[in-house]
Coordinates of C-alpha atoms in Angstrom, one line a residue:
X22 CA 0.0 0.0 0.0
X23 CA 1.3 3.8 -1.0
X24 CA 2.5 5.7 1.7
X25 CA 4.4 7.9 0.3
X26 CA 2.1 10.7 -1.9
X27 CA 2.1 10.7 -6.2
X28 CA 4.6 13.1 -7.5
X29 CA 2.7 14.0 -10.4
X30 CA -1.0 15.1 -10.5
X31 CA -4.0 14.8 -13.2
X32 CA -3.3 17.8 -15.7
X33 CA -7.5 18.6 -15.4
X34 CA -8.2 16.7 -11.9
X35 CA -12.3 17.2 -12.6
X36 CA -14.2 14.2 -12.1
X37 CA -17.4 15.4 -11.3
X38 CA -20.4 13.5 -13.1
X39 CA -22.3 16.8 -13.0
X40 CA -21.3 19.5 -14.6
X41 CA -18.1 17.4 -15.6
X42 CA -15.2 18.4 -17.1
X43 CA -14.4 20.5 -20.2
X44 CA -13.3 18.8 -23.7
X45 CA -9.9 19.3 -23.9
X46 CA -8.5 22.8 -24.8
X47 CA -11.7 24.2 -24.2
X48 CA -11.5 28.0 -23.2
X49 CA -13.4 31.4 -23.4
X50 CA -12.9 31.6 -26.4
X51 CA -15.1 28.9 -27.5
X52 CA -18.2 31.0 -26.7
X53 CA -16.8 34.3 -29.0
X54 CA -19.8 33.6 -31.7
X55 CA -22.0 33.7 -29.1
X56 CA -25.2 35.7 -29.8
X57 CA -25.6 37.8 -26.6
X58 CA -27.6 40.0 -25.7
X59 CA -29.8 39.1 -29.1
X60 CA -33.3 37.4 -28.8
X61 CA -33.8 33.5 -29.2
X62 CA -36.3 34.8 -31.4
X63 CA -34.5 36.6 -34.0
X64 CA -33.2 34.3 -37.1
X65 CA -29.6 34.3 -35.7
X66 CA -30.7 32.8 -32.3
X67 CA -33.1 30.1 -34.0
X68 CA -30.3 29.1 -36.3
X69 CA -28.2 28.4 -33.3
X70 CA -31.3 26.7 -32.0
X71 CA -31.1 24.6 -35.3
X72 CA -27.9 24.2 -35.6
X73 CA -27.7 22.8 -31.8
X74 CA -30.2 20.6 -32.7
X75 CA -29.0 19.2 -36.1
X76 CA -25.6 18.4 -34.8
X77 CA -27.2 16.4 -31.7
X78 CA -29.0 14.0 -34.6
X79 CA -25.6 13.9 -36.8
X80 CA -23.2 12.6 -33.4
X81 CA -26.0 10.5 -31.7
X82 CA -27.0 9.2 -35.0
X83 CA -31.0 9.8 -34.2
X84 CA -33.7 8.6 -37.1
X85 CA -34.4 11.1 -39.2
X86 CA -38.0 10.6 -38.4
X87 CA -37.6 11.2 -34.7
X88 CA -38.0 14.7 -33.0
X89 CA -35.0 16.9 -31.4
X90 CA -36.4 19.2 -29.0
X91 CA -34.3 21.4 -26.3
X92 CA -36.7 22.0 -23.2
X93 CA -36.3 23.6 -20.0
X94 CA -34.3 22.8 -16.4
X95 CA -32.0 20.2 -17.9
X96 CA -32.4 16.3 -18.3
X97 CA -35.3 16.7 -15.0
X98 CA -37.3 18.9 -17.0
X99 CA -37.1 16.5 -19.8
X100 CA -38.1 13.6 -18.3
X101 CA -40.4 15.4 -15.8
X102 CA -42.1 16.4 -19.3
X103 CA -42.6 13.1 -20.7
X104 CA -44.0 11.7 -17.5
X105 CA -46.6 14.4 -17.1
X106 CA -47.7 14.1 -21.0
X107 CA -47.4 10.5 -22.1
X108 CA -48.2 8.3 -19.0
X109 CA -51.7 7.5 -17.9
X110 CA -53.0 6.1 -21.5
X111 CA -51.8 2.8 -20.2
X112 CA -50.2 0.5 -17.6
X113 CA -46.7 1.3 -16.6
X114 CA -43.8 -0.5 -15.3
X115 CA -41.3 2.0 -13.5
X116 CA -37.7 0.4 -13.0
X117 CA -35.4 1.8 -10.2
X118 CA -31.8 0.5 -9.1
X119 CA -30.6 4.3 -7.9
X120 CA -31.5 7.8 -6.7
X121 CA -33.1 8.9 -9.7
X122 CA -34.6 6.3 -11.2
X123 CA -36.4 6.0 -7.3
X124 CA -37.0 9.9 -7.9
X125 CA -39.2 8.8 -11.3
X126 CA -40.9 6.0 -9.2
X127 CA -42.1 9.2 -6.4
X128 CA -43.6 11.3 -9.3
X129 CA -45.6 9.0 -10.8
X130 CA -46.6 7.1 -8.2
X131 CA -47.4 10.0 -5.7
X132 CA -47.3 13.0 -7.8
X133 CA -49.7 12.0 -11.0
X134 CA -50.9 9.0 -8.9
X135 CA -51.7 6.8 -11.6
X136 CA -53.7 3.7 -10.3
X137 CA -52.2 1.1 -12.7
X138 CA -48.0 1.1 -11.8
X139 CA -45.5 -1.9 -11.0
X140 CA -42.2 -1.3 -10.0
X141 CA -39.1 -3.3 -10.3
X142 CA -36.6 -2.4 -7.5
X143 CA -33.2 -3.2 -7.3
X144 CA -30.8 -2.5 -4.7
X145 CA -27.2 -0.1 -5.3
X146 CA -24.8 -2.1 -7.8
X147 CA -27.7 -4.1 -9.3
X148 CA -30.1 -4.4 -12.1
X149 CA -34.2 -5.3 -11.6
X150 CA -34.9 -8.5 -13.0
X151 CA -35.9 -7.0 -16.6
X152 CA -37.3 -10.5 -18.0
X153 CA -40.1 -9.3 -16.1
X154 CA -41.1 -6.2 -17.4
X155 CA -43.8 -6.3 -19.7
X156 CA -42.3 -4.3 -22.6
X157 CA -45.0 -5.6 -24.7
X158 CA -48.0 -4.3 -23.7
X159 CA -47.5 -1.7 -21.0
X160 CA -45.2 1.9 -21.0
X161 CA -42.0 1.5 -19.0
X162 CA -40.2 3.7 -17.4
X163 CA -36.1 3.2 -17.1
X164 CA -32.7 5.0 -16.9
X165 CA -30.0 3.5 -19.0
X166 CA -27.2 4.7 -17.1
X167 CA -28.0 4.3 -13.2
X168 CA -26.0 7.9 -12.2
X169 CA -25.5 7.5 -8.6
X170 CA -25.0 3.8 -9.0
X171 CA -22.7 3.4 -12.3
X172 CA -25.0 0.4 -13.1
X173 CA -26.5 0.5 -16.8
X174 CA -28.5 -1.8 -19.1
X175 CA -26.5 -4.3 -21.1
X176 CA -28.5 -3.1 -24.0
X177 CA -32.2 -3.3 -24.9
X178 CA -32.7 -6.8 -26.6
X179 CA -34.9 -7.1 -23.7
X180 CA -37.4 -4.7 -25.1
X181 CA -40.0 -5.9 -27.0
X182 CA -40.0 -5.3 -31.1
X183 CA -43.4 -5.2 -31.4
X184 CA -44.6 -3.3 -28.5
X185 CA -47.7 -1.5 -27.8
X186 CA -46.7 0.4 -25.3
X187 CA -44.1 3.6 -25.3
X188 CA -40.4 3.2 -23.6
X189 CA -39.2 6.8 -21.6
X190 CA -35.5 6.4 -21.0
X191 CA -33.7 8.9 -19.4
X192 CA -30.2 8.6 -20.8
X193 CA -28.3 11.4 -19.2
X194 CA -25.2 9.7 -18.4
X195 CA -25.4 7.6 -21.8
X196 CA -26.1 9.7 -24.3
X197 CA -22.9 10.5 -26.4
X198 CA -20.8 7.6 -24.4
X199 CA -22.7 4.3 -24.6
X200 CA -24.8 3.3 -28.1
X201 CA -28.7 3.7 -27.5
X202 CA -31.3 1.2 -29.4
X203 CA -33.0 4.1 -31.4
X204 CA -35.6 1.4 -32.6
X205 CA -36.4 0.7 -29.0
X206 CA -36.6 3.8 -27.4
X207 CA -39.8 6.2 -28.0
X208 CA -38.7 9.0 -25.3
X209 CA -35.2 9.6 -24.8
X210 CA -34.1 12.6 -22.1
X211 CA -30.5 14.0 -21.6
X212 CA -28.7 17.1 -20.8
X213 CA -26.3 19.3 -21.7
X214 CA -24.1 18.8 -18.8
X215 CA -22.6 15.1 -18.7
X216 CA -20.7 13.2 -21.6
X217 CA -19.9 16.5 -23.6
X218 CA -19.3 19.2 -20.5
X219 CA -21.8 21.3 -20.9
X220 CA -23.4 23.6 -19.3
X221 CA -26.5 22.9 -16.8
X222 CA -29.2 24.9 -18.2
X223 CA -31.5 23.0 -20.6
X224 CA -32.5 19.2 -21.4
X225 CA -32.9 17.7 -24.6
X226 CA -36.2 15.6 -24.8
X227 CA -35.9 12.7 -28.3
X228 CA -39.2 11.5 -29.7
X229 CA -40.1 8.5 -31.9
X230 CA -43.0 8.7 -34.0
X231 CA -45.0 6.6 -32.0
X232 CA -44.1 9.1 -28.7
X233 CA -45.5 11.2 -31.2
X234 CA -48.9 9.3 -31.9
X235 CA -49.7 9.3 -28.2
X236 CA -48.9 13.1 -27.7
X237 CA -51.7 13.7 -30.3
X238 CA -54.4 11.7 -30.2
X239 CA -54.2 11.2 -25.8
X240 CA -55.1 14.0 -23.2
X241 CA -53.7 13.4 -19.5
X242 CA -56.0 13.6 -17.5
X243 CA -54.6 16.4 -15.0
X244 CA -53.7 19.6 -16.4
X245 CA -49.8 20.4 -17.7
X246 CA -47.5 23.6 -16.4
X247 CA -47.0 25.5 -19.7
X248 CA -43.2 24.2 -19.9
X249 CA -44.4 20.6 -20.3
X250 CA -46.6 21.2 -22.9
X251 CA -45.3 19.6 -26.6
X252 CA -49.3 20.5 -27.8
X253 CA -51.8 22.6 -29.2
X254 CA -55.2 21.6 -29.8
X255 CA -54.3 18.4 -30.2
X256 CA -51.3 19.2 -32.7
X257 CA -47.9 18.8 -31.9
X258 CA -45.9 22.4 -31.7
X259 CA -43.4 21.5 -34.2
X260 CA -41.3 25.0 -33.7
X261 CA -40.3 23.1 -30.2
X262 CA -38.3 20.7 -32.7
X263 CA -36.5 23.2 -34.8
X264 CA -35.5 25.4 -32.2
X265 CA -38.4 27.6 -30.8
X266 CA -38.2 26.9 -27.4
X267 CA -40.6 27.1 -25.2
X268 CA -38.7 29.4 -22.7
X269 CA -35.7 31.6 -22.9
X270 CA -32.8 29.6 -23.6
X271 CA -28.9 30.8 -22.3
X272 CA -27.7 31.5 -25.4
X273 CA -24.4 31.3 -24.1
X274 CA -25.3 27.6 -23.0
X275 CA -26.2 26.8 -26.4
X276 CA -22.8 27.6 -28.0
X277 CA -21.0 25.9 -25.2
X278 CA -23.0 22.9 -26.4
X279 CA -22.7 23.8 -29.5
X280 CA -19.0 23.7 -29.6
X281 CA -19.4 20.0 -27.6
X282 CA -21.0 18.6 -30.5
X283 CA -18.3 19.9 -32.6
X284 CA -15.4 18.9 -30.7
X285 CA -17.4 15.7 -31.1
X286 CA -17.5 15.7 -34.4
X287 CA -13.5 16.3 -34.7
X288 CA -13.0 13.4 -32.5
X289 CA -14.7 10.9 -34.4
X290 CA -18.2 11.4 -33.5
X291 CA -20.2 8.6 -31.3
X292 CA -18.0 5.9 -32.1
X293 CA -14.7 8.0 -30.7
X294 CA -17.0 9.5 -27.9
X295 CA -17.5 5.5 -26.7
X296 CA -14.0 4.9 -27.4
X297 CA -12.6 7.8 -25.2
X298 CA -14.8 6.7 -22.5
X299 CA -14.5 2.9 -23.1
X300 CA -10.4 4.0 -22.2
X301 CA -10.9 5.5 -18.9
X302 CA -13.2 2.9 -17.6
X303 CA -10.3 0.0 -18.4
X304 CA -8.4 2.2 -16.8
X305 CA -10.2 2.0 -13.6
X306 CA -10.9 -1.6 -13.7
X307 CA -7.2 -2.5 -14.3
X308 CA -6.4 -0.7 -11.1
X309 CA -9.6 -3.0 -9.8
X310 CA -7.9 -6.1 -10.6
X311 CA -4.7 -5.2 -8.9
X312 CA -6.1 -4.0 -5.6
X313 CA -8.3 -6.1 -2.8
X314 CA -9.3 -3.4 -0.8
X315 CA -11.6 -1.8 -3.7
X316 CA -14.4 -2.9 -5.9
X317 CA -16.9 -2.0 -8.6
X318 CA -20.4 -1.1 -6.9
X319 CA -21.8 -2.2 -10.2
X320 CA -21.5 -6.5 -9.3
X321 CA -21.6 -7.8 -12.7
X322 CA -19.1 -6.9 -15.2
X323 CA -21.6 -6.4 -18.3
X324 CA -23.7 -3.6 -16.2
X325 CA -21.0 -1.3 -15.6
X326 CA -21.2 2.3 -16.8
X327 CA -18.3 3.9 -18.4
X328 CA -18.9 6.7 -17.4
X329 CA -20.1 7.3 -13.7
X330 CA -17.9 4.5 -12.4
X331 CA -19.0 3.9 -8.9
X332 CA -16.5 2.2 -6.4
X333 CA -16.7 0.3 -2.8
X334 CA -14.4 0.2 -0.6
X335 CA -14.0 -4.1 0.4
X336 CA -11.0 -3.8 2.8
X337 CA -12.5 -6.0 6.4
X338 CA -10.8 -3.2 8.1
X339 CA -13.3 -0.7 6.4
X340 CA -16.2 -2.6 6.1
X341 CA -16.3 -3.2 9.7
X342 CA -17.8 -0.1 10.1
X343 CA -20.8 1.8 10.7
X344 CA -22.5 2.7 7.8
X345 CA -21.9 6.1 9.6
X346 CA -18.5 5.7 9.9
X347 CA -17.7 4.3 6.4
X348 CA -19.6 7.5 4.9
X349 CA -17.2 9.6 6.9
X350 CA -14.4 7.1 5.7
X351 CA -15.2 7.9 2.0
X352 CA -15.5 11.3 2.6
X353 CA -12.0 11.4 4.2
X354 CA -10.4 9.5 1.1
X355 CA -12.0 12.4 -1.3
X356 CA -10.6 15.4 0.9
X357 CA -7.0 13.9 1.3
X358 CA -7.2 13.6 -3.3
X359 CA -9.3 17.5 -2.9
X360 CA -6.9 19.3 -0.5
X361 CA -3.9 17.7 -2.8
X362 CA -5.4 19.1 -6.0
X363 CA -5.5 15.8 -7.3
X364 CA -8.9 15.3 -7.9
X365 CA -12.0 17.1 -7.4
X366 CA -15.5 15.4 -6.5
X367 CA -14.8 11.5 -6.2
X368 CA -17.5 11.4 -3.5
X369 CA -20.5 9.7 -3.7
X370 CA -24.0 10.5 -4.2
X371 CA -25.3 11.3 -1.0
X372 CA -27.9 8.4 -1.4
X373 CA -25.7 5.8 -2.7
X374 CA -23.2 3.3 -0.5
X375 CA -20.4 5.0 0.6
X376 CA -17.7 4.9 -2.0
X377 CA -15.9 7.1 -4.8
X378 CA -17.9 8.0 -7.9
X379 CA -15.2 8.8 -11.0
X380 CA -16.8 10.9 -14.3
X381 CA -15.2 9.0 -17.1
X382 CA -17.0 10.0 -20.1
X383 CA -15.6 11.1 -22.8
X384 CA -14.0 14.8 -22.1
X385 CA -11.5 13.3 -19.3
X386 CA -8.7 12.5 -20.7
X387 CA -7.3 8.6 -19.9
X388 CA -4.2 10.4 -18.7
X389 CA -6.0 11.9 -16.3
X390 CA -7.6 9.4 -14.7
X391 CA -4.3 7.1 -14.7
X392 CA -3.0 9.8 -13.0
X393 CA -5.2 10.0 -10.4
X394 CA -5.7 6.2 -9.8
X395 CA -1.8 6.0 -7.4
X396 CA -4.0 8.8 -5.5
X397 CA -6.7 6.8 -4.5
X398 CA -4.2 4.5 -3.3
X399 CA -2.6 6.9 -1.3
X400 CA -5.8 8.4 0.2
X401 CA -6.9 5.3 1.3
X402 CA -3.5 3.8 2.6
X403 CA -3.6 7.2 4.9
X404 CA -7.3 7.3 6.0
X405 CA -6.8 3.6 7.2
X406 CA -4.1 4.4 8.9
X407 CA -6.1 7.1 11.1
X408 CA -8.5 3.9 11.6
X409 CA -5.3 2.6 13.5
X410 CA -5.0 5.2 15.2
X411 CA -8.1 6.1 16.5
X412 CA -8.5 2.5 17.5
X413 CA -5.9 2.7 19.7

């Protein structure tokens, strides 16, 4: 175990899974074109609309028949949308395996109350049994990418082709790092702020045609907030999908994202976007293999997300401990990597098992993350060491 502390540090030590980190070589400069201080209305702010819009298609490779929309308050507003619209023409299945999928689970449940839900549950570093879910003939509810849990679905042969129902899938921490089934999806929600580094502000909300079908010819049966509303007397507001947004966008935010999808673009598009991100997470799980004292939260291999990598600590000496006192042990490993500049934010969500949670997607750089890996050795070799201590 490391005693002694790295001599060299991550160049960009941000690991945060929200906002993450830059693309590299990112700067103020990036946001020169910019149209401040100009309306979203005006043709230069819808063509940045547009344009924000048509690049989001070209990288994640989204039908040409499906609808790009940017909506308000980021991937929540988004899915928080789609929920309030869609659900209630049918039964729904609602999976949850981490904080936010359990958040989706509240709203629907307790919030729109619908009488007809079943949820699948699974607990931190697992998957609900998904042979179970009736993809066929009811809506379902999911998150690819479990954020707080660094859990995601395999893929989504277990989706039914020829289902009568609509899949939501809130693919924050996915989108633009792991491949989504178009075919299978009917609502897709992300935001700005994970895999490319973008700003916080808005959410992007993806619609099939058969998403589509249901907004048009269905009517909840509670009324909708004007920023969930995709309708008009029973017609869908198309400028939503070519840039009229339904509030006032940041049109700073917008050309930050804007330059994301370029940098994108430059490095290969979705395929070098999973490739970057595919890196750093063989990064971390080589550094798995070669220590006992830490662990994947995620249990089987196949579910683990490149991108919010969740970690345990398995060391007897730790897990011997409070649930208390192993949150406080976590905590401690972080602030020994933060006050050393080494790496900002490893901490867990605050309702996940104590642990480290590394952003990996595609903006951090592999060398980065190497880099900070002999840290995480260090922290914890010193933090058990205080367990000595205080024992005594």
């Amino acid at each position: 175990m490391a005693n002694t502390a790295p001599s060299t540090r991550p160049r960009v030590p941000n690991f945060s899974s929200g906002p993450c980190a830059k693309r590299p070589g990112w700067n103020l400069k990036a946001l020169s074109d910019a149209p401040l201080g100009r309306s979203h209305r005006a043709k230069i702010g819808k063509d940045k609309l547009k344009l924000a819009i048509d690049l989001t298609r070209e990288v994640l490779q989204v039908p040409a028949d499906y609808r790009i929309g940017i909506v308000p308050a980021s991937d929540t507003g988004a899915v928080e949308m789609a929920l309030w619209s869609l659900l209630g023409a049918r039964g729904v299945d609602m999976l949850s395996w981490e904080s936010f999928g359990a958040g989706w689970v509240t709203d629907v449940v307790k919030q729109l109350k619908l009488a007809d839900v079943r949820t699948f549950e699974a607990p931190y570093g697992e998957l609900p049994n998904l042979k179970k879910v009736d993809t066929k003939n009811r809506d379902v509810v999911f998150t690819w990418n479990g954020t707080t849990s660094g859990v995601r679905v395999a893929d989504a042969s277990w989706i039914a082709d020829d289902r009568e129902g609509l899949t939501i899938c809130d693919a924050t921490s996915a989108a633009f790092a792991q491949r989504l089934d178009w075919p299978k999806l009917d609502v897709v929600t992300f935001s700005w702020q994970k895999v490319l580094g973008g700003e916080a502000a808005h959410g992007m909300i993806v619609l099939s045609p058969r998403a589509v079908e249901r907004l048009t010819t269905y009517k909840p049966a509670w009324p909708l907030p004007k920023i969930f509303r995709m309708t008009s007397g029973g017609k869908l507001i198309e400028g939503i999908f070519v840039g009229e947004t339904i509030n006032t966008p940041s049109m700073l935010a917008v050309e930050d994202y804007i330059d994301g999808l370029q940098w994108a673009k430059k490095v290969g598009g979705l395929d070098g976007l999973v490739k970057r991100a595919d890196a750093n997470a063989r990064a971390i799980a080589k550094f798995v293999r070669e220590n006992d004292w830490i662990d994947f939260l995620a249990v089987k291999p196949k579910t683990r997300s490149n991108t919010s990598v969740c970690l345990k600590f398995t060391d007897p000496a730790v897990t011997a401990l409070s649930a208390e006192a192993q949150a406080a042990f976590a905590k401690q490993v972080a602030g020994i990597i933060e006050k050393a500049g080494a790496g900002y934010d490893l901490g867990h969500y605050r309702d996940a098992p104590p642990g480290l949670r590394i952003w990996c997607g595609a903006t951090v750089q592999s060398r980065d993350v190497k880099a900070l890996l002999p840290w995480i050795e260090y922290a914890f070799a010193e933090a058990k060491a205080g367990l000595g201590k205080k024992a005594a």
